[in-house]
């Protein structure tokens, strides 16, 4: 299965992807994680991306599309299915993704739109903590680690993302409304959009989604 996860910052795209990775055995491809990895390794791409990410703005399309194209065409692991988290974020990215997938005859199955309200988003991003070692995501209230600032999975140190501060969150929301909302319409027109109430608990969101997949399978839709 090939999925796209759409939604505002903090809607829970990464959290849902971690759950679906387990239940559906799909590869999780997050452009945010890929760009942060490039930054950590001090690569050319990382240096170019840093200024945009720190301000909460979008990294230029050509740079992100290049990363995704390499992954989808060059990485054998993705052949059995994947979830794209945080990509596409502009109409140009959506069109280029269709072009790439058309070349390899692997169309998308679903675009999952995780709809969340602003107070929920602010609460989630303000309390998010991420593991430096394995990237596991926690929340100081919603999903606290057993030991303070220590990852339950690998024992690594938990940190707060530099772009999870109030001013940058506001910019990210504005950028999302301006650039990414049109992508939702793009997939709606293709009949691939599946809307999810992401204010709900993540297991509940996953449950609703699995039900949709099962019903569509029975109807031979996918
Ligand atoms: P990216 O890393 O993709 O950030 P984002 O889209 O802002 O999304 P987040 O990772 O903040 O949120 P999420 O929805 O994954 O939430 P999570 O599951 O962690 O991108 C960062 C930057 O990179 C961008 O600003 C841009 O500069 C650049 N970039 C990336 N892709 C790009 C692209 N395609 N084009 C151009 N630039 C690009 O959850 C958040 C918190 O809430 C966690 O603490 C979690 O535990 C908690 N939580 C989650 N779900 C629930 C729930 N259901 N109930 C209770 N708590 C929950």
Short mmCIF file of C-alpha atoms and ligand atoms in Angstrom, two decimals:
data_model
loop_
_atom_site.label_atom_id
_atom_site.label_comp_id
_atom_site.label_asym_id
_atom_site.label_seq_id
_atom_site.Cartn_x
_atom_site.Cartn_y
_atom_site.Cartn_z
CA UNK A 1 0.00 0.00 0.00
CA UNK A 2 1.23 3.51 -0.81
CA UNK A 3 0.00 6.34 1.40
CA UNK A 4 0.44 10.06 1.80
CA UNK A 5 -0.11 11.62 5.24
CA UNK A 6 -1.35 15.20 5.10
CA UNK A 7 -2.22 17.56 7.91
CA UNK A 8 -1.09 20.56 9.92
CA UNK A 9 2.06 20.48 12.06
CA UNK A 10 1.37 18.45 15.19
CA UNK A 11 -1.67 16.64 13.77
CA UNK A 12 0.07 13.38 14.66
CA UNK A 13 1.36 12.27 11.25
CA UNK A 14 4.59 10.84 12.66
CA UNK A 15 2.73 9.18 15.54
CA UNK A 16 0.18 7.52 13.26
CA UNK A 17 2.98 6.47 10.88
CA UNK A 18 4.76 4.70 13.75
CA UNK A 19 1.56 2.74 14.51
CA UNK A 20 0.92 1.85 10.85
CA UNK A 21 4.53 0.80 10.40
CA UNK A 22 3.86 -1.93 12.96
CA UNK A 23 0.40 -2.99 11.80
CA UNK A 24 0.87 -2.77 8.01
CA UNK A 25 4.62 -3.23 7.72
CA UNK A 26 5.04 -0.06 5.65
CA UNK A 27 8.21 2.01 5.32
CA UNK A 28 7.89 5.44 6.98
CA UNK A 29 9.35 8.23 4.82
CA UNK A 30 9.32 11.61 6.54
CA UNK A 31 10.84 14.53 4.63
CA UNK A 32 11.16 16.41 7.95
CA UNK A 33 13.23 13.54 9.42
CA UNK A 34 15.28 13.22 6.23
CA UNK A 35 16.09 16.94 6.24
CA UNK A 36 16.97 16.93 9.97
CA UNK A 37 19.31 13.97 9.31
CA UNK A 38 21.01 15.95 6.50
CA UNK A 39 21.39 18.88 8.92
CA UNK A 40 22.85 16.62 11.62
CA UNK A 41 25.38 15.24 9.12
CA UNK A 42 26.30 18.75 7.93
CA UNK A 43 25.67 17.92 4.25
CA UNK A 44 25.12 20.51 1.51
CA UNK A 45 21.39 19.77 1.53
CA UNK A 46 21.33 20.08 5.32
CA UNK A 47 23.07 23.47 5.22
CA UNK A 48 20.64 24.75 2.57
CA UNK A 49 17.60 23.45 4.48
CA UNK A 50 18.53 24.74 7.94
CA UNK A 51 17.62 28.39 7.43
CA UNK A 52 14.14 27.49 6.15
CA UNK A 53 13.40 24.89 8.83
CA UNK A 54 14.55 27.13 11.69
CA UNK A 55 12.15 29.84 10.50
CA UNK A 56 9.27 27.41 9.93
CA UNK A 57 9.28 28.02 6.18
CA UNK A 58 9.21 25.41 3.44
CA UNK A 59 12.46 24.13 2.01
CA UNK A 60 12.53 24.78 -1.80
CA UNK A 61 10.54 22.24 -3.84
CA UNK A 62 13.42 21.08 -6.07
CA UNK A 63 15.54 20.09 -3.08
CA UNK A 64 12.81 18.03 -1.37
CA UNK A 65 11.62 16.46 -4.63
CA UNK A 66 15.19 15.32 -5.33
CA UNK A 67 15.36 13.60 -1.93
CA UNK A 68 12.03 11.83 -2.48
CA UNK A 69 12.82 10.81 -6.05
CA UNK A 70 16.09 9.18 -4.92
CA UNK A 71 14.25 7.34 -2.16
CA UNK A 72 11.31 6.07 -4.25
CA UNK A 73 13.38 5.03 -7.23
CA UNK A 74 16.62 3.98 -5.57
CA UNK A 75 15.59 2.25 -2.33
CA UNK A 76 14.47 -1.38 -2.75
CA UNK A 77 12.85 -1.40 0.71
CA UNK A 78 10.02 0.87 -0.44
CA UNK A 79 8.78 -1.61 -3.06
CA UNK A 80 6.41 -3.32 -0.64
CA UNK A 81 4.69 -0.11 0.38
CA UNK A 82 5.32 3.12 2.25
CA UNK A 83 3.85 6.18 3.93
CA UNK A 84 5.00 9.64 2.87
CA UNK A 85 4.83 11.89 5.94
CA UNK A 86 5.08 15.64 5.31
CA UNK A 87 5.33 15.25 1.54
CA UNK A 88 3.85 16.59 -0.71
CA UNK A 89 3.41 20.00 0.86
CA UNK A 90 2.83 22.08 -2.27
CA UNK A 91 0.87 21.52 -5.46
CA UNK A 92 4.15 21.35 -7.39
CA UNK A 93 5.38 18.56 -5.08
CA UNK A 94 2.07 16.68 -5.55
CA UNK A 95 2.30 16.95 -9.34
CA UNK A 96 5.95 15.86 -9.35
CA UNK A 97 5.12 12.92 -7.09
CA UNK A 98 2.47 11.78 -9.60
CA UNK A 99 5.04 12.13 -12.37
CA UNK A 100 7.61 10.00 -10.48
CA UNK A 101 5.03 7.36 -9.53
CA UNK A 102 3.71 7.34 -13.12
CA UNK A 103 7.22 6.51 -14.38
CA UNK A 104 7.43 3.46 -12.10
CA UNK A 105 3.74 2.50 -12.54
CA UNK A 106 3.01 2.68 -8.80
CA UNK A 107 0.08 5.02 -8.16
CA UNK A 108 -0.84 6.15 -4.65
CA UNK A 109 -3.66 4.32 -2.88
CA UNK A 110 -4.74 6.94 -0.33
CA UNK A 111 -4.05 10.48 0.79
CA UNK A 112 -4.90 10.58 4.51
CA UNK A 113 -5.88 14.03 5.70
CA UNK A 114 -5.42 14.35 9.45
CA UNK A 115 -7.60 17.24 10.53
CA UNK A 116 -6.75 18.77 13.94
CA UNK A 117 -7.86 21.95 15.71
CA UNK A 118 -5.48 24.76 16.72
CA UNK A 119 -5.61 24.36 20.54
CA UNK A 120 -4.81 20.64 20.15
CA UNK A 121 -1.94 21.39 17.78
CA UNK A 122 -0.39 23.96 20.15
CA UNK A 123 -0.69 21.61 23.15
CA UNK A 124 0.89 18.74 21.20
CA UNK A 125 3.82 20.65 19.70
CA UNK A 126 4.59 22.51 22.94
CA UNK A 127 4.98 19.23 24.84
CA UNK A 128 6.64 17.10 22.16
CA UNK A 129 10.01 15.50 22.96
CA UNK A 130 12.06 13.52 20.42
CA UNK A 131 14.83 10.98 20.98
CA UNK A 132 18.25 12.02 19.66
CA UNK A 133 19.16 8.39 19.20
CA UNK A 134 16.24 6.64 17.46
CA UNK A 135 13.81 9.50 16.71
CA UNK A 136 10.98 8.06 18.86
CA UNK A 137 8.39 10.71 19.70
CA UNK A 138 7.05 11.40 23.22
CA UNK A 139 4.92 14.05 24.87
CA UNK A 140 5.39 15.42 28.38
CA UNK A 141 1.68 14.86 29.19
CA UNK A 142 0.08 12.76 26.42
CA UNK A 143 2.87 10.18 26.14
CA UNK A 144 5.52 10.71 28.82
CA UNK A 145 8.68 8.61 28.84
CA UNK A 146 9.14 6.35 31.88
CA UNK A 147 12.31 8.19 32.94
CA UNK A 148 12.50 11.98 32.58
CA UNK A 149 14.28 13.04 29.35
CA UNK A 150 15.24 9.44 28.54
CA UNK A 151 13.91 7.41 25.60
CA UNK A 152 11.96 4.25 26.53
CA UNK A 153 13.08 2.56 23.31
CA UNK A 154 16.88 3.10 23.22
CA UNK A 155 17.76 5.08 26.36
CA UNK A 156 18.79 8.10 24.25
CA UNK A 157 18.39 11.70 25.35
CA UNK A 158 15.06 13.42 24.62
CA UNK A 159 15.12 16.94 23.22
CA UNK A 160 12.69 19.62 22.10
CA UNK A 161 12.81 20.44 18.37
CA UNK A 162 14.13 23.95 17.66
CA UNK A 163 11.06 24.71 15.51
CA UNK A 164 8.63 23.72 18.31
CA UNK A 165 8.52 27.21 19.82
CA UNK A 166 5.43 29.41 19.74
CA UNK A 167 6.58 31.91 17.08
CA UNK A 168 7.81 29.20 14.67
CA UNK A 169 4.70 27.08 15.22
CA UNK A 170 2.61 30.08 14.16
CA UNK A 171 4.69 30.50 10.97
CA UNK A 172 4.42 26.76 10.23
CA UNK A 173 0.62 26.99 10.58
CA UNK A 174 0.46 29.98 8.20
CA UNK A 175 2.70 28.19 5.70
CA UNK A 176 0.53 25.08 5.98
CA UNK A 177 -2.71 27.00 5.34
CA UNK A 178 -1.25 28.83 2.34
CA UNK A 179 0.72 26.04 0.63
CA UNK A 180 -0.49 22.65 1.81
CA UNK A 181 -4.26 23.09 2.01
CA UNK A 182 -4.47 23.20 -1.84
CA UNK A 183 -2.83 19.74 -1.88
CA UNK A 184 -5.86 18.39 -0.02
CA UNK A 185 -8.12 19.58 -2.85
CA UNK A 186 -5.72 18.03 -5.36
CA UNK A 187 -6.21 14.55 -3.87
CA UNK A 188 -9.93 15.10 -3.31
CA UNK A 189 -10.28 15.67 -7.06
CA UNK A 190 -8.48 12.37 -7.66
CA UNK A 191 -10.90 10.52 -5.31
CA UNK A 192 -8.00 9.47 -3.05
CA UNK A 193 -8.68 11.62 -0.01
CA UNK A 194 -9.60 10.01 3.31
CA UNK A 195 -10.39 12.47 6.10
CA UNK A 196 -9.53 11.58 9.72
CA UNK A 197 -10.44 13.35 12.95
CA UNK A 198 -6.91 13.74 14.33
CA UNK A 199 -8.01 15.45 17.57
CA UNK A 200 -8.82 11.95 18.75
CA UNK A 201 -6.49 9.54 20.50
CA UNK A 202 -3.96 8.05 18.03
CA UNK A 203 -5.07 4.42 18.59
CA UNK A 204 -8.65 5.50 17.86
CA UNK A 205 -7.54 7.23 14.64
CA UNK A 206 -5.68 4.08 13.63
CA UNK A 207 -8.77 1.95 14.38
CA UNK A 208 -11.03 4.07 12.15
CA UNK A 209 -8.47 3.92 9.38
CA UNK A 210 -8.02 0.14 9.52
CA UNK A 211 -11.81 -0.20 9.27
CA UNK A 212 -11.82 1.97 6.12
CA UNK A 213 -9.02 -0.10 4.56
CA UNK A 214 -10.90 -3.33 5.31
CA UNK A 215 -14.20 -2.03 3.91
CA UNK A 216 -12.49 -0.76 0.74
CA UNK A 217 -10.72 -4.10 0.33
CA UNK A 218 -14.09 -5.90 0.51
CA UNK A 219 -15.42 -3.56 -2.18
CA UNK A 220 -12.26 -4.20 -4.23
CA UNK A 221 -11.50 -0.49 -4.24
CA UNK A 222 -7.79 -1.07 -3.43
P1 LIG B 1 8.07 18.08 9.69
O1 LIG B 1 9.05 17.40 10.52
O2 LIG B 1 7.35 17.31 8.63
O3 LIG B 1 7.06 18.85 10.64
P2 LIG B 1 5.46 19.10 10.59
O4 LIG B 1 4.74 18.80 9.32
O5 LIG B 1 5.35 20.45 11.11
O6 LIG B 1 4.91 17.98 11.41
P3 LIG B 1 5.35 17.60 12.83
O7 LIG B 1 6.48 16.61 12.77
O8 LIG B 1 5.58 18.84 13.63
O9 LIG B 1 4.01 16.96 13.39
P4 LIG B 1 3.35 15.53 13.25
O10 LIG B 1 2.03 15.73 12.59
O11 LIG B 1 4.25 14.49 12.70
O12 LIG B 1 3.08 15.25 14.80
P5 LIG B 1 3.68 14.15 15.79
O13 LIG B 1 3.19 12.79 15.42
O14 LIG B 1 5.15 14.32 15.98
O15 LIG B 1 8.75 19.31 8.93
C1 LIG B 1 9.60 20.22 9.59
C2 LIG B 1 10.12 21.26 8.61
O16 LIG B 1 10.86 20.62 7.55
C3 LIG B 1 9.06 22.08 7.88
O17 LIG B 1 8.63 23.20 8.65
C4 LIG B 1 9.81 22.48 6.60
O18 LIG B 1 10.69 23.54 6.84
C5 LIG B 1 10.64 21.27 6.30
N1 LIG B 1 9.96 20.33 5.38
C6 LIG B 1 9.57 19.04 5.67
N2 LIG B 1 8.97 18.48 4.62
C7 LIG B 1 8.96 19.43 3.63
C8 LIG B 1 8.46 19.44 2.31
N3 LIG B 1 7.81 18.39 1.78
N4 LIG B 1 8.63 20.57 1.59
C9 LIG B 1 9.27 21.63 2.08
N5 LIG B 1 9.76 21.69 3.34
C10 LIG B 1 9.61 20.59 4.10
O19 LIG B 1 2.90 14.56 17.13
C11 LIG B 1 3.17 15.78 17.81
C12 LIG B 1 3.07 15.55 19.33
O20 LIG B 1 1.71 15.23 19.68
C13 LIG B 1 3.91 14.38 19.86
O21 LIG B 1 4.45 14.74 21.08
C14 LIG B 1 2.92 13.21 20.03
O22 LIG B 1 3.28 12.34 21.09
C15 LIG B 1 1.61 13.93 20.30
N6 LIG B 1 0.46 13.29 19.65
C16 LIG B 1 0.39 12.92 18.35
N7 LIG B 1 -0.83 12.39 18.09
C17 LIG B 1 -1.53 12.44 19.26
C18 LIG B 1 -2.86 12.06 19.61
N8 LIG B 1 -3.71 11.53 18.72
N9 LIG B 1 -3.26 12.26 20.88
C19 LIG B 1 -2.43 12.83 21.79
N10 LIG B 1 -1.15 13.20 21.51
C20 LIG B 1 -0.71 13.02 20.26
#
